Amino acid sequence: MKLKFQCPDCGTPLGYEGLCWKCKAEHDRREVLAWTPEQITEKQEGLIRNIQRLADMEDPECTDFWQLLSYRDAITPEIQRAALDAKVFYPCELYYRAPDDVRDGLITALLETGNSQDASNLMSCLAMQGDEKALETLLELEKNPRPWRKSLYVDPSIYAQCGGWTFDREGQRTQLNFDTCFSLVKGAPGKESPIHIGRARENTCPHCGGRMVDMLVLDGRDERLKFLGIDGILTATCCPNCVGFLEGPAFNRFTLDGGVEIFPSELFDGAEKMDCYIRPEDYKELTENPFVLGKVPVPLFYGAACEDVNTIGGFANWVQDWEYTTCPHCGKPMKYLAQIQWDTVMDGTEGTLYIEFCPDCHIVSMQHQQT
């Protein structure tokens, strides 16, 4: 059936008149990036006045919060203090790097609560605050759990991961994400970039027979990517058809000269074979996408609240819960590297591919989440 309308920006066929969702998201983002200082102040003051509406996920406060955080890095200590005073502990990103007085208020509330849901939210907030005193508090609760721990699924060290870090029983911190973020933007066809999404390989998937794809090829020697500490090429390879059906993530080892060793994998249901749902035209769209590395860093949460932005570093937009893979070689948690939104590179697909890596073992993991 032929659809009646087209997106006026990109020409995508639509069943309604107006912009497609991706062009609408880009349009809204450009508007926020063009806010004047006066407009930013107005949004901040409105959020302070109506902070309880944020906890209830009401608009415009909810949208204003995520736009201020993601695109303008403009969540102030005054907003954080207003949230603490109103006992607003969701979303936890409210408290990213909050000042000492706010941190102390979160700790007091956490140590006083007897409610497991409140404890869960407060540990996430404290993880986002993330300083050494936050670590000490979560470590103490891991060693000496309160009664509410029995009602939770994971330990405080796992809650710490939502803030991009974790710790061991000795209190040693491990950083799980990078303090720099770049977005991938649409560039001219054939434009040179140290990052490429979707490079076709000759070998095929043992499960579905489809083409294996280098989902991410990254040259860490580019000046913009020096923060990754990769002195060469990282390649993340998987079957785009099967990666969402595996028993755990897909893994490969990379060599800095561009080599790849793909690890064996198993389907989640124990089967050996499955159908390949990706058509030749889908592979073509994936491997000919226009994304290149942006010129300058963006805020750390730039891609953490939208489904149309691919990012390197910073924080991910976890569809479900955050999930840091354990390196199959050394047993340490891997570092979050990148997210690729499937619908940005293959139209009509769902979910997100999260790419993590072990800097010591040169092993990459790729995992898929969707609603």
Coordinates of C-alpha atoms in Angstrom, one line a residue:
M1 CA 0.0 0.0 0.0
K2 CA 1.4 3.4 -1.0
L3 CA 1.4 5.9 1.8
K4 CA -0.3 9.3 1.0
F5 CA 2.3 11.7 2.5
Q6 CA 6.0 12.2 2.6
C7 CA 8.3 13.9 5.1
P8 CA 9.0 17.3 3.7
D9 CA 12.6 17.1 4.9
C10 CA 13.8 13.6 4.0
G11 CA 11.1 12.3 1.7
T12 CA 10.2 9.3 3.9
P13 CA 6.7 7.9 3.0
L14 CA 4.2 8.6 5.9
G15 CA 0.7 7.9 6.8
Y16 CA 0.3 11.4 8.1
E17 CA 1.1 14.9 7.1
G18 CA 4.2 16.5 8.7
L19 CA 7.8 15.5 9.7
C20 CA 8.9 11.9 10.2
W21 CA 9.9 11.1 13.8
K22 CA 13.6 11.4 13.1
C23 CA 13.4 14.7 11.3
K24 CA 11.1 16.0 14.1
A25 CA 13.6 14.9 16.7
E26 CA 16.4 16.7 14.8
H27 CA 14.3 19.8 14.4
D28 CA 13.6 19.9 18.2
R29 CA 17.3 19.4 19.0
R30 CA 18.3 22.3 16.7
E31 CA 15.8 24.5 18.5
V32 CA 17.3 23.7 21.9
L33 CA 20.8 24.2 20.7
A34 CA 19.7 27.7 19.5
W35 CA 18.3 28.7 22.9
T36 CA 19.5 32.0 24.2
P37 CA 21.0 32.4 27.7
E38 CA 17.7 34.0 28.7
Q39 CA 15.7 31.1 27.4
I40 CA 17.9 28.6 29.3
T41 CA 17.4 30.6 32.5
E42 CA 13.7 30.6 32.0
K43 CA 13.6 26.8 31.6
Q44 CA 15.8 26.4 34.7
E45 CA 13.6 28.6 36.8
G46 CA 10.5 26.8 35.6
L47 CA 12.0 23.5 36.5
I48 CA 12.8 24.7 40.1
R49 CA 9.3 26.1 40.6
N50 CA 7.7 22.9 39.4
I51 CA 10.2 20.2 40.3
Q52 CA 7.6 17.8 41.6
R53 CA 6.1 17.6 38.2
L54 CA 9.4 16.2 36.9
A55 CA 9.1 13.3 39.3
D56 CA 5.6 12.7 38.0
M57 CA 7.0 12.8 34.4
E58 CA 4.8 15.7 33.5
D59 CA 5.5 18.0 30.6
P60 CA 6.9 20.5 29.9
E61 CA 9.1 19.9 33.0
C62 CA 10.2 16.4 31.9
T63 CA 11.1 17.5 28.4
D64 CA 12.7 20.7 29.6
F65 CA 14.9 18.6 32.1
W66 CA 16.2 16.2 29.4
Q67 CA 16.8 19.0 26.9
L68 CA 18.7 21.1 29.5
L69 CA 20.8 18.1 30.5
S70 CA 21.4 16.4 27.2
Y71 CA 21.9 19.3 24.8
R72 CA 22.9 22.2 27.1
D73 CA 24.6 20.6 30.1
A74 CA 22.6 23.1 32.1
I75 CA 21.4 21.3 35.3
T76 CA 22.5 23.7 38.1
P77 CA 23.1 23.1 41.8
E78 CA 20.0 25.2 42.4
I79 CA 17.9 22.7 40.5
Q80 CA 19.6 19.8 42.4
R81 CA 18.9 21.5 45.8
A82 CA 15.3 22.1 44.9
A83 CA 14.9 18.4 43.9
L84 CA 16.5 17.3 47.2
D85 CA 14.3 19.6 49.2
A86 CA 11.2 18.2 47.5
K87 CA 12.4 14.6 47.9
V88 CA 12.5 14.2 44.1
F89 CA 14.8 11.3 43.4
Y90 CA 13.8 10.5 39.8
P91 CA 15.3 10.7 37.3
C92 CA 18.6 10.0 39.0
E93 CA 20.5 12.0 36.3
L94 CA 19.2 15.1 38.2
Y95 CA 22.1 14.6 40.6
Y96 CA 25.0 14.1 38.2
R97 CA 28.1 15.6 40.0
A98 CA 25.9 17.4 42.5
P99 CA 27.7 19.6 45.1
D100 CA 28.7 18.3 48.5
D101 CA 25.7 19.5 50.4
V102 CA 23.3 17.8 48.0
R103 CA 25.4 14.6 48.2
D104 CA 25.2 14.7 52.0
G105 CA 21.5 15.1 51.8
L106 CA 21.2 12.1 49.6
I107 CA 23.3 10.0 51.9
T108 CA 21.2 11.0 54.9
A109 CA 18.0 10.1 53.1
L110 CA 19.5 6.8 52.0
L111 CA 20.7 5.8 55.5
E112 CA 17.4 6.8 57.1
T113 CA 15.0 5.0 54.7
G114 CA 13.5 1.6 55.4
N115 CA 11.8 1.4 52.0
S116 CA 13.5 -0.7 49.3
Q117 CA 12.1 1.4 46.3
D118 CA 13.4 4.6 47.9
A119 CA 16.7 3.0 48.6
S120 CA 16.9 1.9 45.0
N121 CA 16.3 5.4 43.7
L122 CA 18.6 7.0 46.2
M123 CA 21.5 4.7 45.4
S124 CA 21.1 5.5 41.7
C125 CA 21.1 9.2 42.6
L126 CA 24.2 8.8 44.7
A127 CA 25.9 6.9 41.9
M128 CA 25.2 9.8 39.6
Q129 CA 26.8 12.2 42.1
G130 CA 29.7 9.8 42.1
D131 CA 32.4 11.2 44.3
E132 CA 34.6 9.4 46.9
K133 CA 32.1 9.9 49.7
A134 CA 29.4 8.4 47.6
L135 CA 31.6 5.4 46.9
E136 CA 32.3 5.0 50.7
T137 CA 28.6 5.0 51.5
L138 CA 27.7 2.4 48.8
L139 CA 30.7 0.3 49.9
E140 CA 29.5 0.3 53.5
L141 CA 26.0 -0.7 52.4
E142 CA 27.4 -3.5 50.3
K143 CA 29.5 -4.9 53.2
N144 CA 26.7 -4.3 55.8
P145 CA 23.4 -4.5 54.0
R146 CA 20.3 -3.0 55.4
P147 CA 17.0 -5.0 55.6
W148 CA 15.7 -3.4 52.4
R149 CA 18.6 -5.1 50.5
K150 CA 16.6 -8.4 50.5
S151 CA 13.9 -6.8 48.3
L152 CA 16.4 -5.7 45.6
Y153 CA 17.9 -7.8 42.9
V154 CA 21.5 -6.4 42.9
D155 CA 24.2 -5.0 45.2
P156 CA 25.1 -1.3 45.6
S157 CA 28.2 -1.9 43.3
I158 CA 25.8 -2.6 40.5
Y159 CA 23.8 0.5 41.3
A160 CA 27.0 2.5 41.0
Q161 CA 27.2 1.4 37.4
C162 CA 24.3 3.7 36.4
G163 CA 26.7 6.5 37.2
G164 CA 29.4 5.1 34.9
W165 CA 31.6 3.5 37.6
T166 CA 31.7 0.6 40.1
F167 CA 33.9 -0.7 42.9
D168 CA 35.2 -3.9 44.4
R169 CA 35.1 -5.2 48.0
E170 CA 38.3 -3.3 48.8
G171 CA 36.7 -0.1 47.6
Q172 CA 38.8 0.3 44.5
R173 CA 37.0 2.3 41.9
T174 CA 36.7 1.2 38.2
Q175 CA 35.5 3.8 35.7
L176 CA 33.1 2.3 33.2
N177 CA 32.5 5.2 30.8
F178 CA 34.4 8.1 29.3
D179 CA 34.3 11.7 30.4
T180 CA 34.1 12.9 26.8
C181 CA 31.3 12.4 24.2
F182 CA 31.1 12.8 20.5
S183 CA 28.1 12.4 18.3
L184 CA 28.0 10.9 14.9
V185 CA 26.5 13.2 12.3
K186 CA 25.5 12.9 8.7
G187 CA 28.2 13.9 6.4
A188 CA 28.7 14.1 2.7
P189 CA 29.0 10.7 0.8
G190 CA 32.5 9.5 0.9
K191 CA 33.6 12.0 3.5
E192 CA 36.7 10.8 5.4
S193 CA 36.1 9.9 9.1
P194 CA 38.0 8.1 11.8
I195 CA 34.8 6.2 12.6
H196 CA 32.7 4.1 10.2
I197 CA 29.4 2.3 10.9
G198 CA 28.7 -0.8 8.9
R199 CA 31.4 -2.3 6.8
A200 CA 30.5 -5.5 5.0
R201 CA 32.6 -8.6 5.4
E202 CA 33.0 -11.6 3.2
N203 CA 32.4 -14.2 5.9
T204 CA 28.9 -15.2 6.9
C205 CA 27.1 -15.9 10.2
P206 CA 27.1 -19.6 11.3
H207 CA 23.5 -19.2 12.6
C208 CA 21.6 -17.5 9.8
G209 CA 24.0 -17.4 6.8
G210 CA 23.8 -13.6 6.6
R211 CA 26.7 -11.4 6.1
M212 CA 28.9 -10.5 9.0
V213 CA 29.4 -6.7 9.4
D214 CA 32.0 -4.6 11.1
M215 CA 29.4 -2.5 13.0
L216 CA 32.0 -0.1 14.2
V217 CA 35.5 0.7 12.9
L218 CA 37.3 3.3 14.9
D219 CA 40.7 4.8 14.5
G220 CA 41.8 5.9 18.0
R221 CA 44.7 7.8 16.6
D222 CA 42.5 10.6 15.5
E223 CA 43.1 13.6 17.8
R224 CA 39.4 13.8 18.7
L225 CA 39.4 10.2 19.9
K226 CA 42.6 10.3 22.0
F227 CA 40.5 10.2 25.1
L228 CA 39.8 6.5 24.4
G229 CA 43.4 5.4 24.8
I230 CA 43.3 3.2 21.7
D231 CA 46.5 3.6 19.7
G232 CA 45.2 2.1 16.6
I233 CA 42.1 0.6 15.1
L234 CA 39.2 -1.0 17.1
T235 CA 36.8 -3.1 15.1
A236 CA 33.5 -4.4 16.5
T237 CA 32.1 -7.2 14.3
C238 CA 28.8 -9.1 14.6
C239 CA 25.9 -10.5 12.6
P240 CA 23.3 -7.6 12.6
N241 CA 20.6 -10.2 12.2
C242 CA 21.5 -12.5 15.1
V243 CA 23.1 -10.1 17.7
G244 CA 19.7 -9.7 19.4
F245 CA 19.0 -13.4 19.6
L246 CA 22.3 -14.5 21.2
E247 CA 22.8 -16.1 24.6
G248 CA 24.6 -13.0 25.9
P249 CA 26.6 -10.4 23.9
A250 CA 28.6 -11.0 20.7
F251 CA 32.4 -10.8 21.2
N252 CA 35.4 -10.3 19.1
R253 CA 39.1 -9.6 19.7
F254 CA 40.6 -6.7 17.8
T255 CA 44.2 -5.9 16.9
L256 CA 45.4 -2.4 16.5
D257 CA 46.3 -3.0 12.8
G258 CA 42.6 -3.6 12.0
G259 CA 42.4 -7.4 12.5
V260 CA 39.5 -9.2 14.0
E261 CA 39.0 -12.6 15.7
I262 CA 35.3 -13.4 16.0
F263 CA 34.3 -15.5 19.1
P264 CA 31.8 -18.4 18.8
S265 CA 28.3 -17.6 20.0
E266 CA 25.1 -19.5 20.8
L267 CA 21.5 -18.5 20.2
F268 CA 19.4 -17.9 23.3
D269 CA 17.0 -20.8 22.6
G270 CA 19.7 -23.4 22.1
A271 CA 18.9 -23.7 18.4
E272 CA 21.8 -23.9 15.9
K273 CA 20.1 -22.1 13.0
M274 CA 17.7 -19.2 12.4
D275 CA 16.3 -17.3 9.5
C276 CA 18.0 -14.2 8.2
Y277 CA 15.6 -11.3 8.2
I278 CA 17.9 -8.7 6.7
R279 CA 17.4 -8.1 3.0
P280 CA 20.1 -7.2 0.5
E281 CA 18.7 -3.7 0.4
D282 CA 19.0 -3.5 4.2
Y283 CA 22.7 -4.5 4.1
K284 CA 23.2 -1.8 1.4
E285 CA 21.5 0.8 3.5
L286 CA 23.6 -0.2 6.6
T287 CA 26.9 -0.2 4.8
E288 CA 26.3 3.0 2.9
N289 CA 25.0 5.1 5.8
P290 CA 26.3 8.7 5.9
F291 CA 27.5 8.9 9.5
V292 CA 30.8 10.5 10.4
L293 CA 32.4 11.7 13.6
G294 CA 31.3 15.2 14.8
K295 CA 33.9 17.9 14.9
V296 CA 33.6 18.9 18.5
P297 CA 32.6 17.2 21.8
V298 CA 29.0 17.3 22.9
P299 CA 27.5 17.0 26.5
L300 CA 28.0 13.6 28.2
F301 CA 24.2 12.9 28.1
Y302 CA 23.8 14.0 24.5
G303 CA 22.6 10.6 23.4
A304 CA 21.1 9.4 26.7
A305 CA 17.4 10.4 26.2
C306 CA 16.7 10.0 22.5
E307 CA 16.5 7.3 19.9
D308 CA 18.0 9.0 16.9
V309 CA 21.5 9.8 18.1
N310 CA 24.6 7.6 17.7
T311 CA 27.4 8.5 20.1
I312 CA 31.0 7.6 21.2
G313 CA 31.7 7.9 24.9
G314 CA 29.5 9.7 27.4
F315 CA 26.4 8.0 28.6
A316 CA 24.1 5.6 26.8
N317 CA 20.4 5.7 26.3
W318 CA 19.7 2.3 27.8
V319 CA 16.4 0.9 26.5
Q320 CA 16.2 -1.4 29.5
D321 CA 18.7 -1.3 32.4
W322 CA 22.4 -0.4 32.1
E323 CA 24.4 -3.5 31.5
Y324 CA 28.2 -3.6 31.6
T325 CA 29.6 -6.8 30.2
T326 CA 32.2 -8.9 32.0
C327 CA 35.3 -9.4 29.9
P328 CA 35.4 -13.1 29.0
H329 CA 39.2 -13.1 29.3
C330 CA 40.1 -11.2 32.5
G331 CA 36.8 -11.1 34.3
K332 CA 36.7 -7.3 34.7
P333 CA 33.8 -5.1 33.7
M334 CA 34.1 -3.6 30.2
K335 CA 34.0 0.1 29.4
Y336 CA 31.1 1.6 27.5
L337 CA 32.2 2.8 24.1
A338 CA 29.3 3.6 21.8
Q339 CA 25.7 3.2 20.9
I340 CA 24.2 2.7 17.5
Q341 CA 20.5 3.2 17.0
W342 CA 19.4 0.5 14.5
D343 CA 16.7 2.7 12.9
T344 CA 19.3 5.3 12.0
V345 CA 21.2 2.9 9.8
M346 CA 18.4 0.5 8.7
D347 CA 15.0 2.0 8.3
G348 CA 12.2 0.2 10.2
T349 CA 14.4 -1.7 12.6
E350 CA 14.1 -1.4 16.4
G351 CA 16.4 -1.1 19.4
T352 CA 20.0 -0.1 20.1
L353 CA 23.3 -1.8 19.7
Y354 CA 25.7 -1.1 22.7
I355 CA 29.4 -1.5 22.2
E356 CA 31.8 -2.0 25.1
F357 CA 35.4 -3.0 25.2
C358 CA 38.2 -4.2 27.5
P359 CA 41.2 -1.9 27.1
D360 CA 43.6 -4.5 28.6
C361 CA 42.5 -7.6 26.6
H362 CA 41.4 -5.8 23.3
I363 CA 38.0 -7.6 23.4
V364 CA 34.8 -6.0 22.2
S365 CA 31.3 -6.9 23.3
M366 CA 28.1 -6.0 21.4
Q367 CA 24.6 -6.3 22.9
H368 CA 21.2 -5.4 21.7
Q369 CA 18.3 -4.0 23.7
Q370 CA 14.8 -3.0 22.6
T371 CA 11.4 -2.5 24.2

